[in-house]
Amino acid sequence: FGELLLPQAGCRSVHRGLWTSSQCLANAGDSQLLPLPSQARVVICGGGIVGTSVAYHLAKLGWTEIVLLEQGRLGAGTTRLCAGIISVAKPISIECRMADYSNSLYQRLEEETGVKTGYVKTGSLCLAQNQDRFLSLKRLASRLKVIGINCNIIKPKEVAKLHPLVNIHDLVGALHLPGDAVVSPPDVNHALAVAAAGQGVQILERTGVQQVVVEKGHVTAVETERGSIECEYFVNCAGQWAYELGQASEVKVSVPLHGCEHFYLLTKPLQELLPPNIPVVMDMDGRIYVRPWQGGLLSGGFEKNPKPIFTEGRNQLEIQNMQEDWDHFEPMLSGLLRRMPGLESAEIHQLVNCPESFTPDMRCLMGETPGVTGYYVLAGMNSSGLAFAGGAGKYLAEWMTYGYPTANVWPLDIKRFGNLQSSRTFLRHRVMEVMPLLYELKVPRWDFQTGRQLRTSPLYDRLDTQGARWMEKHGFERPKYFVPAGKDLLSLDQSKTFYKPDWFDIVGAEVKCCKEAVCVIDMSSFTKFELSSSGDQALELLQHLCANDLDVPVGHIVHTGMLNERGGYENDCSVVRLSRNSFFIISPTDQQVHCWSWIKKHMPSDPQLHLEDVSWKYTALNLIGPRAMDVLAELSYVSMTPDHFPSMFCKEMSVGYANGIRVMSMTHTGEPGFMLYIPIEYALHVYNEVMSVGQKYGIRNAGYYALRSLRIEKFFAFWGQDLDAFTTPLECGREFRVKFDKNTDFLGREALMQQRQVGASRRFVMLVLEDHDTELDLWPWWGEPIYRNDHLAGTTTSSAYSYTLERHVCLGFVSPPPGPEGLPTPITPDFINRGDYEVDIAGQRFPAKAKLYPFSSLFTQQKRRKDDLELSNLQGK
């Protein structure tokens, strides 16, 4: 088997261990390894397809002095054994784009290098055994069409025509992706190495990395088994060993991934040889994939009970010694024979056990690590290493060259994780859930079940006993909603649907209470920093980092973006001026690592300037609703009316017996109310007092689903969902939060000035669905295509049912068609207001009204008039 998938042509020079350009290729001899270079600009660790792709793309971007180190033979790890399927059927758009680029790259590599890669455009079939799976494929097809990928929803009969071996009796339909392909992964790896070497990359085999040397937070050298190489950049593409390599460095780098065994079967050539271009089959309900292989088939899958490996470290078990396990593979073999009964008589060639590394959220790890400048990671491919390697290598090379990639890669950014996800026990347990999930049907708002209750508020047990149902964000437990006493808990926990969910009425009651009385939401998961200095250093730093003006009176709260040089949001936060030289910064939960590293990156090394992460010090309670001021007034003996406590203001107060509570007049939803930041030792006392006093005002607990509905109907954009590093304030209606005239030249100012002059080419809009039946129609969730006058205009970024408007509201971006020569066209309010809009939900289009401001007040007035009319009619009768 190894010989069948190993490179078809030798590519090493007479010096064992050094790869050179194709002109210098000769048979490998037994002479000594070439000496190690003493210095390089970048050292890449890992000679699999990911490492060679990074080297190839860096060289293409003009980098020199690139050294690629491989501890064994090039491509001898997972790359040698992987199944060789390139499919764009991926869960999120950035992954679809990476796979699409990889496909086109591998297709042209043979022409570029002269190395045969085994590339065959087979197409693929994603099968659906039930309606929910079929809906998920239709939603995927809608997303793929947005990024220009050809795909078709087809009937079972058409599946049989494309692949005669497939049993179609239990299928309801399929997604056909004609552009998908298969390759020989070691040969692609070989071709990338030849191309990289031709551009001057030095590739050294049998050279293991021991550690990365870090001085003053910067990479300075790499220590190998054969000596040291001075360098400015290091890229960890070590695959299975990326976690351990991160831990081995002087400054530990967290690379949260864990290995699992992955099995697939090879058959001997079938009696009727299969054509090499017969489609790949992905039967996710049957947990298997099948591809053509040398006249026979290769079939593997993602079982429900995976086998984690290498938990104790690399020396416990080597890849070469991994054993076949027929008992373990039996369910997948049964699934294969159910789908292709004609294989009963096929002869088995081999059962292959291939190690694959998986991450805590099924997405790869990419980017610069938060603690060490110049230390980059690209690893954790979740069994899609071949499909992602080309695109991911391209994005990482752009990131290293320009300081950012050409697409929004936040869903893959390693800074979405912190040290809290680096426990080996956590990773072992989580990947046992992740691997089967790759082929599970994932409905909107599903949650991981493993690795839970890692970070909790002091109120967790108290809220849990009151019916809280939990979701997890950055390891933190957050309440989704509260199940009232007497409700059927089991049916709610198992509510999985693309349609109206079982929690609909529960969340509706919480929203109603927020609008009419008062609700409490535990929002302790928010990221909280304190920045202080002896002089004006803290203010000067924030004025440079923030687009809004932070030179405000003490006690004032400022909503602001922290922008990059392109004017895009690196962070969206609320900043409180606690004193002349002290500021409290509140950011989204998943910004904890990213925001910290962004501020640290721009902080001068001044001992008088201090940044502290105080997320764990404060419990945050959000009191939402018109009676919130009554509850707080009664607990503090202080008037909380707007006259005494203006909007966007912060006071340190006593609440009940507890002192030093930071009370802020904001709610993150647009509704009236207050945020309470409570030192954790007082959290339970304050919560109990609030709930006790609030009884007479109709208080109840609420969760994040209610918060989401409220903020979306008020047209509030959230970072990570609606805003990202490519979104500017001018594109999302937040120009009023940009102070162009403040004295400091803030980051992104120049880019925004230029955009203001030429005009933004896209705009954040609010779409209210019309002619959409909440009870019977599919719900929008996020990522749905938006059509204007029957032309694709953008996609939704978040959506929710508005209980006030009694309709679905989607938020998203729309753009006019490009102008001459493909240049962006400035967007105008007229373009938005005059169009006929539709939102595509799984292939079905629903008409929508687009607006640049919230509908709430307009609809509330109309509803009130309607209610008054109905009342007068009743009285008339």
mmCIF file with all atom_site columns, N, CA and C in Angstrom, residues 318-341:
data_model
loop_
_atom_site.group_PDB
_atom_site.id
_atom_site.type_symbol
_atom_site.label_atom_id
_atom_site.label_alt_id
_atom_site.label_comp_id
_atom_site.label_asym_id
_atom_site.label_entity_id
_atom_site.label_seq_id
_atom_site.pdbx_PDB_ins_code
_atom_site.Cartn_x
_atom_site.Cartn_y
_atom_site.Cartn_z
_atom_site.occupancy
_atom_site.B_iso_or_equiv
_atom_site.pdbx_formal_charge
_atom_site.auth_seq_id
_atom_site.auth_comp_id
_atom_site.auth_asym_id
_atom_site.auth_atom_id
_atom_site.pdbx_PDB_model_num
ATOM 1  N N  . GLU A 1 318 ? 4.033   5.019  17.581 1.00 0.00 ? 318 GLU A N  1
ATOM 2  C CA . GLU A 1 318 ? 4.431   5.625  16.311 1.00 0.00 ? 318 GLU A CA 1
ATOM 3  C C  . GLU A 1 318 ? 3.400   5.300  15.236 1.00 0.00 ? 318 GLU A C  1
ATOM 4  N N  . ILE A 1 319 ? 3.306   6.169  14.261 1.00 0.00 ? 319 ILE A N  1
ATOM 5  C CA . ILE A 1 319 ? 2.325   6.010  13.194 1.00 0.00 ? 319 ILE A CA 1
ATOM 6  C C  . ILE A 1 319 ? 2.487   4.656  12.497 1.00 0.00 ? 319 ILE A C  1
ATOM 7  N N  . GLN A 1 320 ? 3.741   4.246  12.289 1.00 0.00 ? 320 GLN A N  1
ATOM 8  C CA . GLN A 1 320 ? 3.998   3.024  11.530 1.00 0.00 ? 320 GLN A CA 1
ATOM 9  C C  . GLN A 1 320 ? 3.439   1.781  12.225 1.00 0.00 ? 320 GLN A C  1
ATOM 10 N N  . ASN A 1 321 ? 3.245   1.853  13.545 1.00 0.00 ? 321 ASN A N  1
ATOM 11 C CA . ASN A 1 321 ? 2.808   0.669  14.290 1.00 0.00 ? 321 ASN A CA 1
ATOM 12 C C  . ASN A 1 321 ? 1.300   0.610  14.500 1.00 0.00 ? 321 ASN A C  1
ATOM 13 N N  . MET A 1 322 ? 0.556   1.520  13.899 1.00 0.00 ? 322 MET A N  1
ATOM 14 C CA . MET A 1 322 ? -0.891  1.544  14.119 1.00 0.00 ? 322 MET A CA 1
ATOM 15 C C  . MET A 1 322 ? -1.544  0.336  13.463 1.00 0.00 ? 322 MET A C  1
ATOM 16 N N  . GLN A 1 323 ? -2.387  -0.349 14.231 1.00 0.00 ? 323 GLN A N  1
ATOM 17 C CA . GLN A 1 323 ? -2.928  -1.636 13.805 1.00 0.00 ? 323 GLN A CA 1
ATOM 18 C C  . GLN A 1 323 ? -4.297  -1.497 13.153 1.00 0.00 ? 323 GLN A C  1
ATOM 19 N N  . GLU A 1 324 ? -4.612  -2.447 12.252 1.00 0.00 ? 324 GLU A N  1
ATOM 20 C CA . GLU A 1 324 ? -5.973  -2.508 11.736 1.00 0.00 ? 324 GLU A CA 1
ATOM 21 C C  . GLU A 1 324 ? -6.882  -3.069 12.831 1.00 0.00 ? 324 GLU A C  1
ATOM 22 N N  . ASP A 1 325 ? -8.165  -2.729 12.780 1.00 0.00 ? 325 ASP A N  1
ATOM 23 C CA . ASP A 1 325 ? -9.111  -3.154 13.805 1.00 0.00 ? 325 ASP A CA 1
ATOM 24 C C  . ASP A 1 325 ? -10.452 -3.416 13.121 1.00 0.00 ? 325 ASP A C  1
ATOM 25 N N  . TRP A 1 326 ? -10.650 -4.678 12.717 1.00 0.00 ? 326 TRP A N  1
ATOM 26 C CA . TRP A 1 326 ? -11.842 -5.026 11.942 1.00 0.00 ? 326 TRP A CA 1
ATOM 27 C C  . TRP A 1 326 ? -13.117 -4.911 12.776 1.00 0.00 ? 326 TRP A C  1
ATOM 28 N N  . ASP A 1 327 ? -13.041 -5.246 14.055 1.00 0.00 ? 327 ASP A N  1
ATOM 29 C CA . ASP A 1 327 ? -14.237 -5.135 14.904 1.00 0.00 ? 327 ASP A CA 1
ATOM 30 C C  . ASP A 1 327 ? -14.703 -3.684 14.966 1.00 0.00 ? 327 ASP A C  1
ATOM 31 N N  . HIS A 1 328 ? -13.716 -2.762 15.076 1.00 0.00 ? 328 HIS A N  1
ATOM 32 C CA . HIS A 1 328 ? -14.042 -1.343 15.158 1.00 0.00 ? 328 HIS A CA 1
ATOM 33 C C  . HIS A 1 328 ? -14.624 -0.842 13.833 1.00 0.00 ? 328 HIS A C  1
ATOM 34 N N  . PHE A 1 329 ? -14.130 -1.388 12.714 1.00 0.00 ? 329 PHE A N  1
ATOM 35 C CA . PHE A 1 329 ? -14.551 -0.907 11.390 1.00 0.00 ? 329 PHE A CA 1
ATOM 36 C C  . PHE A 1 329 ? -15.893 -1.514 10.953 1.00 0.00 ? 329 PHE A C  1
ATOM 37 N N  . GLU A 1 330 ? -16.337 -2.558 11.651 1.00 0.00 ? 330 GLU A N  1
ATOM 38 C CA . GLU A 1 330 ? -17.509 -3.324 11.194 1.00 0.00 ? 330 GLU A CA 1
ATOM 39 C C  . GLU A 1 330 ? -18.756 -2.460 10.922 1.00 0.00 ? 330 GLU A C  1
ATOM 40 N N  . PRO A 1 331 ? -19.126 -1.489 11.808 1.00 0.00 ? 331 PRO A N  1
ATOM 41 C CA . PRO A 1 331 ? -20.320 -0.674 11.488 1.00 0.00 ? 331 PRO A CA 1
ATOM 42 C C  . PRO A 1 331 ? -20.181 0.092  10.175 1.00 0.00 ? 331 PRO A C  1
ATOM 43 N N  . MET A 1 332 ? -18.983 0.553  9.858  1.00 0.00 ? 332 MET A N  1
ATOM 44 C CA . MET A 1 332 ? -18.790 1.292  8.614  1.00 0.00 ? 332 MET A CA 1
ATOM 45 C C  . MET A 1 332 ? -18.805 0.346  7.413  1.00 0.00 ? 332 MET A C  1
ATOM 46 N N  . LEU A 1 333 ? -18.307 -0.859 7.614  1.00 0.00 ? 333 LEU A N  1
ATOM 47 C CA . LEU A 1 333 ? -18.364 -1.868 6.540  1.00 0.00 ? 333 LEU A CA 1
ATOM 48 C C  . LEU A 1 333 ? -19.825 -2.217 6.261  1.00 0.00 ? 333 LEU A C  1
ATOM 49 N N  . SER A 1 334 ? -20.621 -2.364 7.317  1.00 0.00 ? 334 SER A N  1
ATOM 50 C CA . SER A 1 334 ? -22.057 -2.645 7.139  1.00 0.00 ? 334 SER A CA 1
ATOM 51 C C  . SER A 1 334 ? -22.729 -1.497 6.400  1.00 0.00 ? 334 SER A C  1
ATOM 52 N N  . GLY A 1 335 ? -22.356 -0.246 6.779  1.00 0.00 ? 335 GLY A N  1
ATOM 53 C CA . GLY A 1 335 ? -22.918 0.926  6.105  1.00 0.00 ? 335 GLY A CA 1
ATOM 54 C C  . GLY A 1 335 ? -22.568 0.942  4.624  1.00 0.00 ? 335 GLY A C  1
ATOM 55 N N  . LEU A 1 336 ? -21.331 0.540  4.307  1.00 0.00 ? 336 LEU A N  1
ATOM 56 C CA . LEU A 1 336 ? -20.887 0.491  2.910  1.00 0.00 ? 336 LEU A CA 1
ATOM 57 C C  . LEU A 1 336 ? -21.700 -0.535 2.124  1.00 0.00 ? 336 LEU A C  1
ATOM 58 N N  . LEU A 1 337 ? -21.912 -1.722 2.721  1.00 0.00 ? 337 LEU A N  1
ATOM 59 C CA . LEU A 1 337 ? -22.634 -2.783 2.000  1.00 0.00 ? 337 LEU A CA 1
ATOM 60 C C  . LEU A 1 337 ? -24.123 -2.460 1.868  1.00 0.00 ? 337 LEU A C  1
ATOM 61 N N  . ARG A 1 338 ? -24.662 -1.694 2.828  1.00 0.00 ? 338 ARG A N  1
ATOM 62 C CA . ARG A 1 338 ? -26.062 -1.253 2.671  1.00 0.00 ? 338 ARG A CA 1
ATOM 63 C C  . ARG A 1 338 ? -26.181 -0.276 1.503  1.00 0.00 ? 338 ARG A C  1
ATOM 64 N N  . ARG A 1 339 ? -25.194 0.618  1.393  1.00 0.00 ? 339 ARG A N  1
ATOM 65 C CA . ARG A 1 339 ? -25.248 1.623  0.334  1.00 0.00 ? 339 ARG A CA 1
ATOM 66 C C  . ARG A 1 339 ? -24.859 1.034  -1.015 1.00 0.00 ? 339 ARG A C  1
ATOM 67 N N  . MET A 1 340 ? -23.947 0.061  -1.025 1.00 0.00 ? 340 MET A N  1
ATOM 68 C CA . MET A 1 340 ? -23.493 -0.541 -2.288 1.00 0.00 ? 340 MET A CA 1
ATOM 69 C C  . MET A 1 340 ? -23.508 -2.066 -2.149 1.00 0.00 ? 340 MET A C  1
ATOM 70 N N  . PRO A 1 341 ? -24.714 -2.677 -2.195 1.00 0.00 ? 341 PRO A N  1
ATOM 71 C CA . PRO A 1 341 ? -24.827 -4.125 -1.996 1.00 0.00 ? 341 PRO A CA 1
ATOM 72 C C  . PRO A 1 341 ? -24.007 -4.943 -2.994 1.00 0.00 ? 341 PRO A C  1
#
